[in-house]
Amino acid sequence: MKPNSNTGNTTFTHQTVPTDYVDVKGVKFAYRSFGKQGGIPIIFLQHFTGTMDNWDPAVTNALAKNHHVVLFNNKGVSTSSGKTPDTISEMAKDAIDFIKALGYDQFDLLGFSLGGFIAQDIAANYPMLVRKLVLAGTGPIGSEGITQLESVISDGYKDGPANALVNLFFAKSAKSIEAGRAFMKRLQLRANERDTPSTNETVGAQAKAIITFGYQKDDERKQLLAIKQPVLIVNGTTDLIVPTINSYVLSQYIPNSKLIIWSDAGHGGLFQHHEDFVREVEIFLGTQV
Amino acid sequence: MKPNSNTGNTTFTHQTVPTDYVDVKGVKFAYRSFGKQGGIPIIFLQHFTGTMDNWDPAVTNALAKNHHVVLFNNKGVSTSSGKTPDTISEMAKDAIDFIKALGYDQFDLLGFSLGGFIAQDIAANYPMLVRKLVLAGTGPIGSEGITQLESVISDGYKDGPANALVNLFFAKSAKSIEAGRAFMKRLQLRANERDTPSTNETVGAQAKAIITFGYQKDDERKQLLAIKQPVLIVNGTTDLIVPTINSYVLSQYIPNSKLIIWSDAGHGGLFQHHEDFVREVEIFLGTQV
């Protein structure tokens, strides 16, 4: 049972799909569900501080041509009710509650940054739920550098909030900055029914979860070795938030993976290289296009 | 002027193309040239000890559908005359002598392992000659681990020469070993006019060149930064000969690159994943297919 009246309605896009809501365990989850009807859906797991509005329509709309796409705000984030937990494992459980409430027993996950930490937890600990996994700008338990989150974010904001995402998600070349500005414009394409920003409480809980994940140890890489699903790993060469070497570590231990790293790109390499990213995802998911 | 009677003859394949010869500076270079007529050719630069017969027809024939493909034995190797030099830079000069003798002023390079060291030298030092560069199972000047070449090769031969290439080019899983055996069979598809094995003198000179390259220093990564061409870098996660971290280093410093690393694959990842490799190369070269 998919309670969402939009599910399967291919006439909606990232820009036009109404936000819908589903209640689970006392939490009202906000989501947007659009694209091709039927098949295994792609569930998008968002980055630190991000809402549904932070997904790039160049990616979501392109993937929606061949897949059902589900964006959502996890518990406590923006238009979803409840209190954002401060651990990755609780965020993973919340995400599963939400996805199951939509009626999906199996799905593909696309996790970006914090969303990638959550996606790994779900794939490793609830393997029957996940068919395939896309991990962008992310890393394993104990990822090098992510305990420095707060100073990295502060640096990104040093010339004002308007430039923060370009500073934090893109490289320093003119070409990458230009791609960053194009990305920022695309984030504004959806005009109506936009999400509210994450609250300070949510941001604080997420930061704590990320930094804790960075201090955690998994010396034997048990979580990565437990991920038996096919995994596509992508990043730019100069990821400031989850340094790129962490993507390399993912590829060294996840048994069935393909790693892609684009030069002159950062944390948001999937957005800078959205055409190549979508092409790789389509091939990876085995879409007949 | 292309002196080769086969050039542009699309009826030949890896298996059927006659070996041709061209004389340059007193050296008789053996080569095989086939595939689509016209356009920028792909010149293949071979690995340590390898001859033209060591190229995988699954790769060469697939690329020959849309490109002119040129395999050759560098100076002193197998059926080419002369003395194999013991430095990468001399091998690069020899390769350029050969390619220019075929009449090409610009070309794409596909360098595997030792061939990748040579390809980097050509791209950095003779930039006008090279349009695009594919680097497989290779690494930069000072590559970590390649000074251990002799012990790694000895280990690979410990259960006899018949298994050496599978041991050295593939991972240890049943799936990768099976792919290795399939690769070995494909290497036998060409029945006639096969190359003679590299002599001990050639193997010794190449080993010296590789180990010297491994002990060389380029702390500022000047050679990688000098490679301005688009570069596709590929490897498996467990390369024994040029450890995979070297591919990561290439991607960190070559300004315009895309790195791909396949799990459960080794040095010969391009052969294990020949379908994905060819697909990526075609996209990278901008082929309209």
mmCIF file with all atom_site columns, N, CA and C in Angstrom, chain B residues 189-247:
data_model
loop_
_atom_site.group_PDB
_atom_site.id
_atom_site.type_symbol
_atom_site.label_atom_id
_atom_site.label_alt_id
_atom_site.label_comp_id
_atom_site.label_asym_id
_atom_site.label_entity_id
_atom_site.label_seq_id
_atom_site.pdbx_PDB_ins_code
_atom_site.Cartn_x
_atom_site.Cartn_y
_atom_site.Cartn_z
_atom_site.occupancy
_atom_site.B_iso_or_equiv
_atom_site.pdbx_formal_charge
_atom_site.auth_seq_id
_atom_site.auth_comp_id
_atom_site.auth_asym_id
_atom_site.auth_atom_id
_atom_site.pdbx_PDB_model_num
ATOM 1   N N  . LEU B 1 189 ? 43.311 -16.448 -28.831 1.00 0.00 ? 189 LEU B N  1
ATOM 2   C CA . LEU B 1 189 ? 42.405 -16.424 -29.990 1.00 0.00 ? 189 LEU B CA 1
ATOM 3   C C  . LEU B 1 189 ? 43.161 -16.184 -31.293 1.00 0.00 ? 189 LEU B C  1
ATOM 4   N N  . ARG B 1 190 ? 44.203 -15.390 -31.211 1.00 0.00 ? 190 ARG B N  1
ATOM 5   C CA . ARG B 1 190 ? 45.016 -15.184 -32.409 1.00 0.00 ? 190 ARG B CA 1
ATOM 6   C C  . ARG B 1 190 ? 45.916 -16.408 -32.575 1.00 0.00 ? 190 ARG B C  1
ATOM 7   N N  . ALA B 1 191 ? 45.723 -17.136 -33.662 1.00 0.00 ? 191 ALA B N  1
ATOM 8   C CA . ALA B 1 191 ? 46.425 -18.413 -33.828 1.00 0.00 ? 191 ALA B CA 1
ATOM 9   C C  . ALA B 1 191 ? 47.723 -18.256 -34.610 1.00 0.00 ? 191 ALA B C  1
ATOM 10  N N  . ASN B 1 192 ? 47.705 -17.376 -35.584 1.00 0.00 ? 192 ASN B N  1
ATOM 11  C CA . ASN B 1 192 ? 48.845 -17.303 -36.510 1.00 0.00 ? 192 ASN B CA 1
ATOM 12  C C  . ASN B 1 192 ? 49.757 -16.120 -36.213 1.00 0.00 ? 192 ASN B C  1
ATOM 13  N N  . GLU B 1 193 ? 50.997 -16.279 -36.654 1.00 0.00 ? 193 GLU B N  1
ATOM 14  C CA . GLU B 1 193 ? 51.966 -15.184 -36.639 1.00 0.00 ? 193 GLU B CA 1
ATOM 15  C C  . GLU B 1 193 ? 52.045 -14.543 -35.252 1.00 0.00 ? 193 GLU B C  1
ATOM 16  N N  . ARG B 1 194 ? 52.229 -15.406 -34.262 1.00 0.00 ? 194 ARG B N  1
ATOM 17  C CA . ARG B 1 194 ? 52.306 -14.896 -32.893 1.00 0.00 ? 194 ARG B CA 1
ATOM 18  C C  . ARG B 1 194 ? 53.704 -14.371 -32.595 1.00 0.00 ? 194 ARG B C  1
ATOM 19  N N  . ASP B 1 195 ? 53.744 -13.459 -31.616 1.00 0.00 ? 195 ASP B N  1
ATOM 20  C CA . ASP B 1 195 ? 55.028 -12.870 -31.234 1.00 0.00 ? 195 ASP B CA 1
ATOM 21  C C  . ASP B 1 195 ? 55.905 -13.880 -30.504 1.00 0.00 ? 195 ASP B C  1
ATOM 22  N N  . THR B 1 196 ? 57.209 -13.679 -30.600 1.00 0.00 ? 196 THR B N  1
ATOM 23  C CA . THR B 1 196 ? 58.136 -14.429 -29.757 1.00 0.00 ? 196 THR B CA 1
ATOM 24  C C  . THR B 1 196 ? 58.134 -13.799 -28.361 1.00 0.00 ? 196 THR B C  1
ATOM 25  N N  . PRO B 1 197 ? 58.440 -14.590 -27.324 1.00 0.00 ? 197 PRO B N  1
ATOM 26  C CA . PRO B 1 197 ? 58.481 -14.001 -25.977 1.00 0.00 ? 197 PRO B CA 1
ATOM 27  C C  . PRO B 1 197 ? 59.600 -12.969 -25.879 1.00 0.00 ? 197 PRO B C  1
ATOM 28  N N  . SER B 1 198 ? 59.418 -12.016 -24.951 1.00 0.00 ? 198 SER B N  1
ATOM 29  C CA . SER B 1 198 ? 60.493 -11.054 -24.696 1.00 0.00 ? 198 SER B CA 1
ATOM 30  C C  . SER B 1 198 ? 61.730 -11.795 -24.204 1.00 0.00 ? 198 SER B C  1
ATOM 31  N N  . THR B 1 199 ? 62.885 -11.343 -24.635 1.00 0.00 ? 199 THR B N  1
ATOM 32  C CA . THR B 1 199 ? 64.138 -11.968 -24.198 1.00 0.00 ? 199 THR B CA 1
ATOM 33  C C  . THR B 1 199 ? 64.457 -11.567 -22.757 1.00 0.00 ? 199 THR B C  1
ATOM 34  N N  . ASN B 1 200 ? 65.354 -12.328 -22.153 1.00 0.00 ? 200 ASN B N  1
ATOM 35  C CA . ASN B 1 200 ? 65.808 -11.978 -20.806 1.00 0.00 ? 200 ASN B CA 1
ATOM 36  C C  . ASN B 1 200 ? 66.439 -10.583 -20.775 1.00 0.00 ? 200 ASN B C  1
ATOM 37  N N  . GLU B 1 201 ? 67.094 -10.232 -21.868 1.00 0.00 ? 201 GLU B N  1
ATOM 38  C CA . GLU B 1 201 ? 67.727 -8.910  -21.930 1.00 0.00 ? 201 GLU B CA 1
ATOM 39  C C  . GLU B 1 201 ? 66.665 -7.808  -21.875 1.00 0.00 ? 201 GLU B C  1
ATOM 40  N N  . THR B 1 202 ? 65.578 -7.990  -22.639 1.00 0.00 ? 202 THR B N  1
ATOM 41  C CA . THR B 1 202 ? 64.481 -7.014  -22.621 1.00 0.00 ? 202 THR B CA 1
ATOM 42  C C  . THR B 1 202 ? 63.837 -6.954  -21.233 1.00 0.00 ? 202 THR B C  1
ATOM 43  N N  . VAL B 1 203 ? 63.565 -8.121  -20.667 1.00 0.00 ? 203 VAL B N  1
ATOM 44  C CA . VAL B 1 203 ? 62.914 -8.174  -19.352 1.00 0.00 ? 203 VAL B CA 1
ATOM 45  C C  . VAL B 1 203 ? 63.786 -7.474  -18.307 1.00 0.00 ? 203 VAL B C  1
ATOM 46  N N  . GLY B 1 204 ? 65.093 -7.710  -18.380 1.00 0.00 ? 204 GLY B N  1
ATOM 47  C CA . GLY B 1 204 ? 66.007 -7.066  -17.436 1.00 0.00 ? 204 GLY B CA 1
ATOM 48  C C  . GLY B 1 204 ? 66.026 -5.547  -17.586 1.00 0.00 ? 204 GLY B C  1
ATOM 49  N N  . ALA B 1 205 ? 66.059 -5.102  -18.836 1.00 0.00 ? 205 ALA B N  1
ATOM 50  C CA . ALA B 1 205 ? 66.091 -3.650  -19.079 1.00 0.00 ? 205 ALA B CA 1
ATOM 51  C C  . ALA B 1 205 ? 64.783 -3.006  -18.620 1.00 0.00 ? 205 ALA B C  1
ATOM 52  N N  . GLN B 1 206 ? 63.659 -3.661  -18.905 1.00 0.00 ? 206 GLN B N  1
ATOM 53  C CA . GLN B 1 206 ? 62.359 -3.114  -18.475 1.00 0.00 ? 206 GLN B CA 1
ATOM 54  C C  . GLN B 1 206 ? 62.252 -3.091  -16.957 1.00 0.00 ? 206 GLN B C  1
ATOM 55  N N  . ALA B 1 207 ? 62.703 -4.172  -16.320 1.00 0.00 ? 207 ALA B N  1
ATOM 56  C CA . ALA B 1 207 ? 62.647 -4.214  -14.853 1.00 0.00 ? 207 ALA B CA 1
ATOM 57  C C  . ALA B 1 207 ? 63.470 -3.073  -14.260 1.00 0.00 ? 207 ALA B C  1
ATOM 58  N N  . LYS B 1 208 ? 64.650 -2.853  -14.833 1.00 0.00 ? 208 LYS B N  1
ATOM 59  C CA . LYS B 1 208 ? 65.497 -1.763  -14.332 1.00 0.00 ? 208 LYS B CA 1
ATOM 60  C C  . LYS B 1 208 ? 64.791 -0.415  -14.511 1.00 0.00 ? 208 LYS B C  1
ATOM 61  N N  . ALA B 1 209 ? 64.148 -0.235  -15.667 1.00 0.00 ? 209 ALA B N  1
ATOM 62  C CA . ALA B 1 209 ? 63.440 1.025   -15.929 1.00 0.00 ? 209 ALA B CA 1
ATOM 63  C C  . ALA B 1 209 ? 62.306 1.234   -14.922 1.00 0.00 ? 209 ALA B C  1
ATOM 64  N N  . ILE B 1 210 ? 61.570 0.164   -14.627 1.00 0.00 ? 210 ILE B N  1
ATOM 65  C CA . ILE B 1 210 ? 60.425 0.264   -13.700 1.00 0.00 ? 210 ILE B CA 1
ATOM 66  C C  . ILE B 1 210 ? 60.912 0.567   -12.286 1.00 0.00 ? 210 ILE B C  1
ATOM 67  N N  . ILE B 1 211 ? 61.929 -0.170  -11.854 1.00 0.00 ? 211 ILE B N  1
ATOM 68  C CA . ILE B 1 211 ? 62.417 0.012   -10.484 1.00 0.00 ? 211 ILE B CA 1
ATOM 69  C C  . ILE B 1 211 ? 63.047 1.399   -10.319 1.00 0.00 ? 211 ILE B C  1
ATOM 70  N N  . THR B 1 212 ? 63.763 1.839   -11.350 1.00 0.00 ? 212 THR B N  1
ATOM 71  C CA . THR B 1 212 ? 64.339 3.193   -11.319 1.00 0.00 ? 212 THR B CA 1
ATOM 72  C C  . THR B 1 212 ? 63.225 4.237   -11.226 1.00 0.00 ? 212 THR B C  1
ATOM 73  N N  . PHE B 1 213 ? 62.163 4.042   -12.001 1.00 0.00 ? 213 PHE B N  1
ATOM 74  C CA . PHE B 1 213 ? 60.989 4.932   -11.971 1.00 0.00 ? 213 PHE B CA 1
ATOM 75  C C  . PHE B 1 213 ? 60.394 4.951   -10.554 1.00 0.00 ? 213 PHE B C  1
ATOM 76  N N  . GLY B 1 214 ? 60.424 3.806   -9.897  1.00 0.00 ? 214 GLY B N  1
ATOM 77  C CA . GLY B 1 214 ? 59.898 3.714   -8.531  1.00 0.00 ? 214 GLY B CA 1
ATOM 78  C C  . GLY B 1 214 ? 60.753 4.438   -7.509  1.00 0.00 ? 214 GLY B C  1
ATOM 79  N N  . TYR B 1 215 ? 62.057 4.458   -7.754  1.00 0.00 ? 215 TYR B N  1
ATOM 80  C CA . TYR B 1 215 ? 62.944 5.169   -6.817  1.00 0.00 ? 215 TYR B CA 1
ATOM 81  C C  . TYR B 1 215 ? 63.072 6.661   -7.138  1.00 0.00 ? 215 TYR B C  1
ATOM 82  N N  . GLN B 1 216 ? 62.624 7.033   -8.347  1.00 0.00 ? 216 GLN B N  1
ATOM 83  C CA . GLN B 1 216 ? 62.685 8.462   -8.709  1.00 0.00 ? 216 GLN B CA 1
ATOM 84  C C  . GLN B 1 216 ? 61.790 9.272   -7.789  1.00 0.00 ? 216 GLN B C  1
ATOM 85  N N  . LYS B 1 217 ? 62.118 10.562  -7.664  1.00 0.00 ? 217 LYS B N  1
ATOM 86  C CA . LYS B 1 217 ? 61.311 11.448  -6.830  1.00 0.00 ? 217 LYS B CA 1
ATOM 87  C C  . LYS B 1 217 ? 60.672 12.526  -7.710  1.00 0.00 ? 217 LYS B C  1
ATOM 88  N N  . ASP B 1 218 ? 59.437 12.831  -7.423  1.00 0.00 ? 218 ASP B N  1
ATOM 89  C CA . ASP B 1 218 ? 58.788 13.984  -8.047  1.00 0.00 ? 218 ASP B CA 1
ATOM 90  C C  . ASP B 1 218 ? 57.841 14.538  -6.999  1.00 0.00 ? 218 ASP B C  1
ATOM 91  N N  . ASP B 1 219 ? 58.454 15.026  -5.911  1.00 0.00 ? 219 ASP B N  1
ATOM 92  C CA . ASP B 1 219 ? 57.674 15.406  -4.727  1.00 0.00 ? 219 ASP B CA 1
ATOM 93  C C  . ASP B 1 219 ? 56.630 16.468  -5.034  1.00 0.00 ? 219 ASP B C  1
ATOM 94  N N  . GLU B 1 220 ? 56.934 17.311  -6.005  1.00 0.00 ? 220 GLU B N  1
ATOM 95  C CA . GLU B 1 220 ? 55.958 18.365  -6.342  1.00 0.00 ? 220 GLU B CA 1
ATOM 96  C C  . GLU B 1 220 ? 54.979 17.901  -7.423  1.00 0.00 ? 220 GLU B C  1
ATOM 97  N N  . ARG B 1 221 ? 55.100 16.635  -7.839  1.00 0.00 ? 221 ARG B N  1
ATOM 98  C CA . ARG B 1 221 ? 54.178 16.059  -8.828  1.00 0.00 ? 221 ARG B CA 1
ATOM 99  C C  . ARG B 1 221 ? 54.160 16.878  -10.114 1.00 0.00 ? 221 ARG B C  1
ATOM 100 N N  . LYS B 1 222 ? 55.357 17.354  -10.485 1.00 0.00 ? 222 LYS B N  1
ATOM 101 C CA . LYS B 1 222 ? 55.443 18.199  -11.678 1.00 0.00 ? 222 LYS B CA 1
ATOM 102 C C  . LYS B 1 222 ? 54.984 17.470  -12.931 1.00 0.00 ? 222 LYS B C  1
ATOM 103 N N  . GLN B 1 223 ? 55.340 16.190  -13.043 1.00 0.00 ? 223 GLN B N  1
ATOM 104 C CA . GLN B 1 223 ? 54.949 15.482  -14.268 1.00 0.00 ? 223 GLN B CA 1
ATOM 105 C C  . GLN B 1 223 ? 53.434 15.333  -14.361 1.00 0.00 ? 223 GLN B C  1
ATOM 106 N N  . LEU B 1 224 ? 52.786 14.996  -13.242 1.00 0.00 ? 224 LEU B N  1
ATOM 107 C CA . LEU B 1 224 ? 51.323 14.844  -13.288 1.00 0.00 ? 224 LEU B CA 1
ATOM 108 C C  . LEU B 1 224 ? 50.643 16.184  -13.567 1.00 0.00 ? 224 LEU B C  1
ATOM 109 N N  . LEU B 1 225 ? 51.153 17.231  -12.932 1.00 0.00 ? 225 LEU B N  1
ATOM 110 C CA . LEU B 1 225 ? 50.550 18.553  -13.140 1.00 0.00 ? 225 LEU B CA 1
ATOM 111 C C  . LEU B 1 225 ? 50.756 19.050  -14.572 1.00 0.00 ? 225 LEU B C  1
ATOM 112 N N  . ALA B 1 226 ? 51.781 18.510  -15.235 1.00 0.00 ? 226 ALA B N  1
ATOM 113 C CA . ALA B 1 226 ? 52.065 18.921  -16.623 1.00 0.00 ? 226 ALA B CA 1
ATOM 114 C C  . ALA B 1 226 ? 51.170 18.207  -17.635 1.00 0.00 ? 226 ALA B C  1
ATOM 115 N N  . ILE B 1 227 ? 50.439 17.210  -17.184 1.00 0.00 ? 227 ILE B N  1
ATOM 116 C CA . ILE B 1 227 ? 49.559 16.470  -18.104 1.00 0.00 ? 227 ILE B CA 1
ATOM 117 C C  . ILE B 1 227 ? 48.238 17.222  -18.193 1.00 0.00 ? 227 ILE B C  1
ATOM 118 N N  . LYS B 1 228 ? 48.090 17.979  -19.269 1.00 0.00 ? 228 LYS B N  1
ATOM 119 C CA . LYS B 1 228 ? 46.907 18.838  -19.403 1.00 0.00 ? 228 LYS B CA 1
ATOM 120 C C  . LYS B 1 228 ? 45.799 18.157  -20.189 1.00 0.00 ? 228 LYS B C  1
ATOM 121 N N  . GLN B 1 229 ? 46.113 17.038  -20.798 1.00 0.00 ? 229 GLN B N  1
ATOM 122 C CA . GLN B 1 229 ? 45.104 16.322  -21.587 1.00 0.00 ? 229 GLN B CA 1
ATOM 123 C C  . GLN B 1 229 ? 44.054 15.689  -20.662 1.00 0.00 ? 229 GLN B C  1
ATOM 124 N N  . PRO B 1 230 ? 42.865 15.437  -21.182 1.00 0.00 ? 230 PRO B N  1
ATOM 125 C CA . PRO B 1 230 ? 41.908 14.622  -20.419 1.00 0.00 ? 230 PRO B CA 1
ATOM 126 C C  . PRO B 1 230 ? 42.474 13.214  -20.211 1.00 0.00 ? 230 PRO B C  1
ATOM 127 N N  . VAL B 1 231 ? 42.315 12.698  -18.999 1.00 0.00 ? 231 VAL B N  1
ATOM 128 C CA . VAL B 1 231 ? 42.894 11.394  -18.657 1.00 0.00 ? 231 VAL B CA 1
ATOM 129 C C  . VAL B 1 231 ? 41.836 10.516  -17.979 1.00 0.00 ? 231 VAL B C  1
ATOM 130 N N  . LEU B 1 232 ? 41.698 9.322   -18.493 1.00 0.00 ? 232 LEU B N  1
ATOM 131 C CA . LEU B 1 232 ? 40.866 8.302   -17.835 1.00 0.00 ? 232 LEU B CA 1
ATOM 132 C C  . LEU B 1 232 ? 41.808 7.330   -17.140 1.00 0.00 ? 232 LEU B C  1
ATOM 133 N N  . ILE B 1 233 ? 41.615 7.160   -15.828 1.00 0.00 ? 233 ILE B N  1
ATOM 134 C CA . ILE B 1 233 ? 42.483 6.306   -15.014 1.00 0.00 ? 233 ILE B CA 1
ATOM 135 C C  . ILE B 1 233 ? 41.644 5.131   -14.536 1.00 0.00 ? 233 ILE B C  1
ATOM 136 N N  . VAL B 1 234 ? 42.109 3.916   -14.735 1.00 0.00 ? 234 VAL B N  1
ATOM 137 C CA . VAL B 1 234 ? 41.346 2.745   -14.269 1.00 0.00 ? 234 VAL B CA 1
ATOM 138 C C  . VAL B 1 234 ? 42.261 1.762   -13.562 1.00 0.00 ? 234 VAL B C  1
ATOM 139 N N  . ASN B 1 235 ? 41.675 1.040   -12.631 1.00 0.00 ? 235 ASN B N  1
ATOM 140 C CA . ASN B 1 235 ? 42.402 -0.036  -11.959 1.00 0.00 ? 235 ASN B CA 1
ATOM 141 C C  . ASN B 1 235 ? 41.420 -0.922  -11.196 1.00 0.00 ? 235 ASN B C  1
ATOM 142 N N  . GLY B 1 236 ? 41.917 -2.056  -10.709 1.00 0.00 ? 236 GLY B N  1
ATOM 143 C CA . GLY B 1 236 ? 41.179 -2.857  -9.747  1.00 0.00 ? 236 GLY B CA 1
ATOM 144 C C  . GLY B 1 236 ? 41.581 -2.441  -8.340  1.00 0.00 ? 236 GLY B C  1
ATOM 145 N N  . THR B 1 237 ? 40.800 -2.894  -7.348  1.00 0.00 ? 237 THR B N  1
ATOM 146 C CA . THR B 1 237 ? 41.087 -2.493  -5.959  1.00 0.00 ? 237 THR B CA 1
ATOM 147 C C  . THR B 1 237 ? 42.362 -3.112  -5.402  1.00 0.00 ? 237 THR B C  1
ATOM 148 N N  . THR B 1 238 ? 42.818 -4.238  -5.989  1.00 0.00 ? 238 THR B N  1
ATOM 149 C CA . THR B 1 238 ? 43.958 -4.944  -5.396  1.00 0.00 ? 238 THR B CA 1
ATOM 150 C C  . THR B 1 238 ? 45.048 -5.191  -6.436  1.00 0.00 ? 238 THR B C  1
ATOM 151 N N  . ASP B 1 239 ? 45.612 -4.102  -6.921  1.00 0.00 ? 239 ASP B N  1
ATOM 152 C CA . ASP B 1 239 ? 46.701 -4.212  -7.891  1.00 0.00 ? 239 ASP B CA 1
ATOM 153 C C  . ASP B 1 239 ? 47.983 -4.578  -7.150  1.00 0.00 ? 239 ASP B C  1
ATOM 154 N N  . LEU B 1 240 ? 48.553 -5.737  -7.465  1.00 0.00 ? 240 LEU B N  1
ATOM 155 C CA . LEU B 1 240 ? 49.773 -6.200  -6.793  1.00 0.00 ? 240 LEU B CA 1
ATOM 156 C C  . LEU B 1 240 ? 51.031 -5.556  -7.368  1.00 0.00 ? 240 LEU B C  1
ATOM 157 N N  . ILE B 1 241 ? 51.014 -5.208  -8.635  1.00 0.00 ? 241 ILE B N  1
ATOM 158 C CA . ILE B 1 241 ? 52.233 -4.772  -9.320  1.00 0.00 ? 241 ILE B CA 1
ATOM 159 C C  . ILE B 1 241 ? 52.436 -3.265  -9.176  1.00 0.00 ? 241 ILE B C  1
ATOM 160 N N  . VAL B 1 242 ? 51.384 -2.513  -9.465  1.00 0.00 ? 242 VAL B N  1
ATOM 161 C CA . VAL B 1 242 ? 51.424 -1.067  -9.220  1.00 0.00 ? 242 VAL B CA 1
ATOM 162 C C  . VAL B 1 242 ? 50.277 -0.785  -8.246  1.00 0.00 ? 242 VAL B C  1
ATOM 163 N N  . PRO B 1 243 ? 50.540 -0.916  -6.942  1.00 0.00 ? 243 PRO B N  1
ATOM 164 C CA . PRO B 1 243 ? 49.443 -0.887  -5.959  1.00 0.00 ? 243 PRO B CA 1
ATOM 165 C C  . PRO B 1 243 ? 48.434 0.237   -6.225  1.00 0.00 ? 243 PRO B C  1
ATOM 166 N N  . THR B 1 244 ? 47.167 -0.095  -5.985  1.00 0.00 ? 244 THR B N  1
ATOM 167 C CA . THR B 1 244 ? 46.048 0.734   -6.411  1.00 0.00 ? 244 THR B CA 1
ATOM 168 C C  . THR B 1 244 ? 46.115 2.163   -5.895  1.00 0.00 ? 244 THR B C  1
ATOM 169 N N  . ILE B 1 245 ? 46.735 2.367   -4.738  1.00 0.00 ? 245 ILE B N  1
ATOM 170 C CA . ILE B 1 245 ? 46.825 3.730   -4.205  1.00 0.00 ? 245 ILE B CA 1
ATOM 171 C C  . ILE B 1 245 ? 47.517 4.659   -5.197  1.00 0.00 ? 245 ILE B C  1
ATOM 172 N N  . ASN B 1 246 ? 48.384 4.103   -6.057  1.00 0.00 ? 246 ASN B N  1
ATOM 173 C CA . ASN B 1 246 ? 49.049 4.930   -7.067  1.00 0.00 ? 246 ASN B CA 1
ATOM 174 C C  . ASN B 1 246 ? 48.064 5.488   -8.095  1.00 0.00 ? 246 ASN B C  1
ATOM 175 N N  . SER B 1 247 ? 47.021 4.731   -8.390  1.00 0.00 ? 247 SER B N  1
ATOM 176 C CA . SER B 1 247 ? 45.985 5.243   -9.298  1.00 0.00 ? 247 SER B CA 1
ATOM 177 C C  . SER B 1 247 ? 45.253 6.412   -8.651  1.00 0.00 ? 247 SER B C  1
#
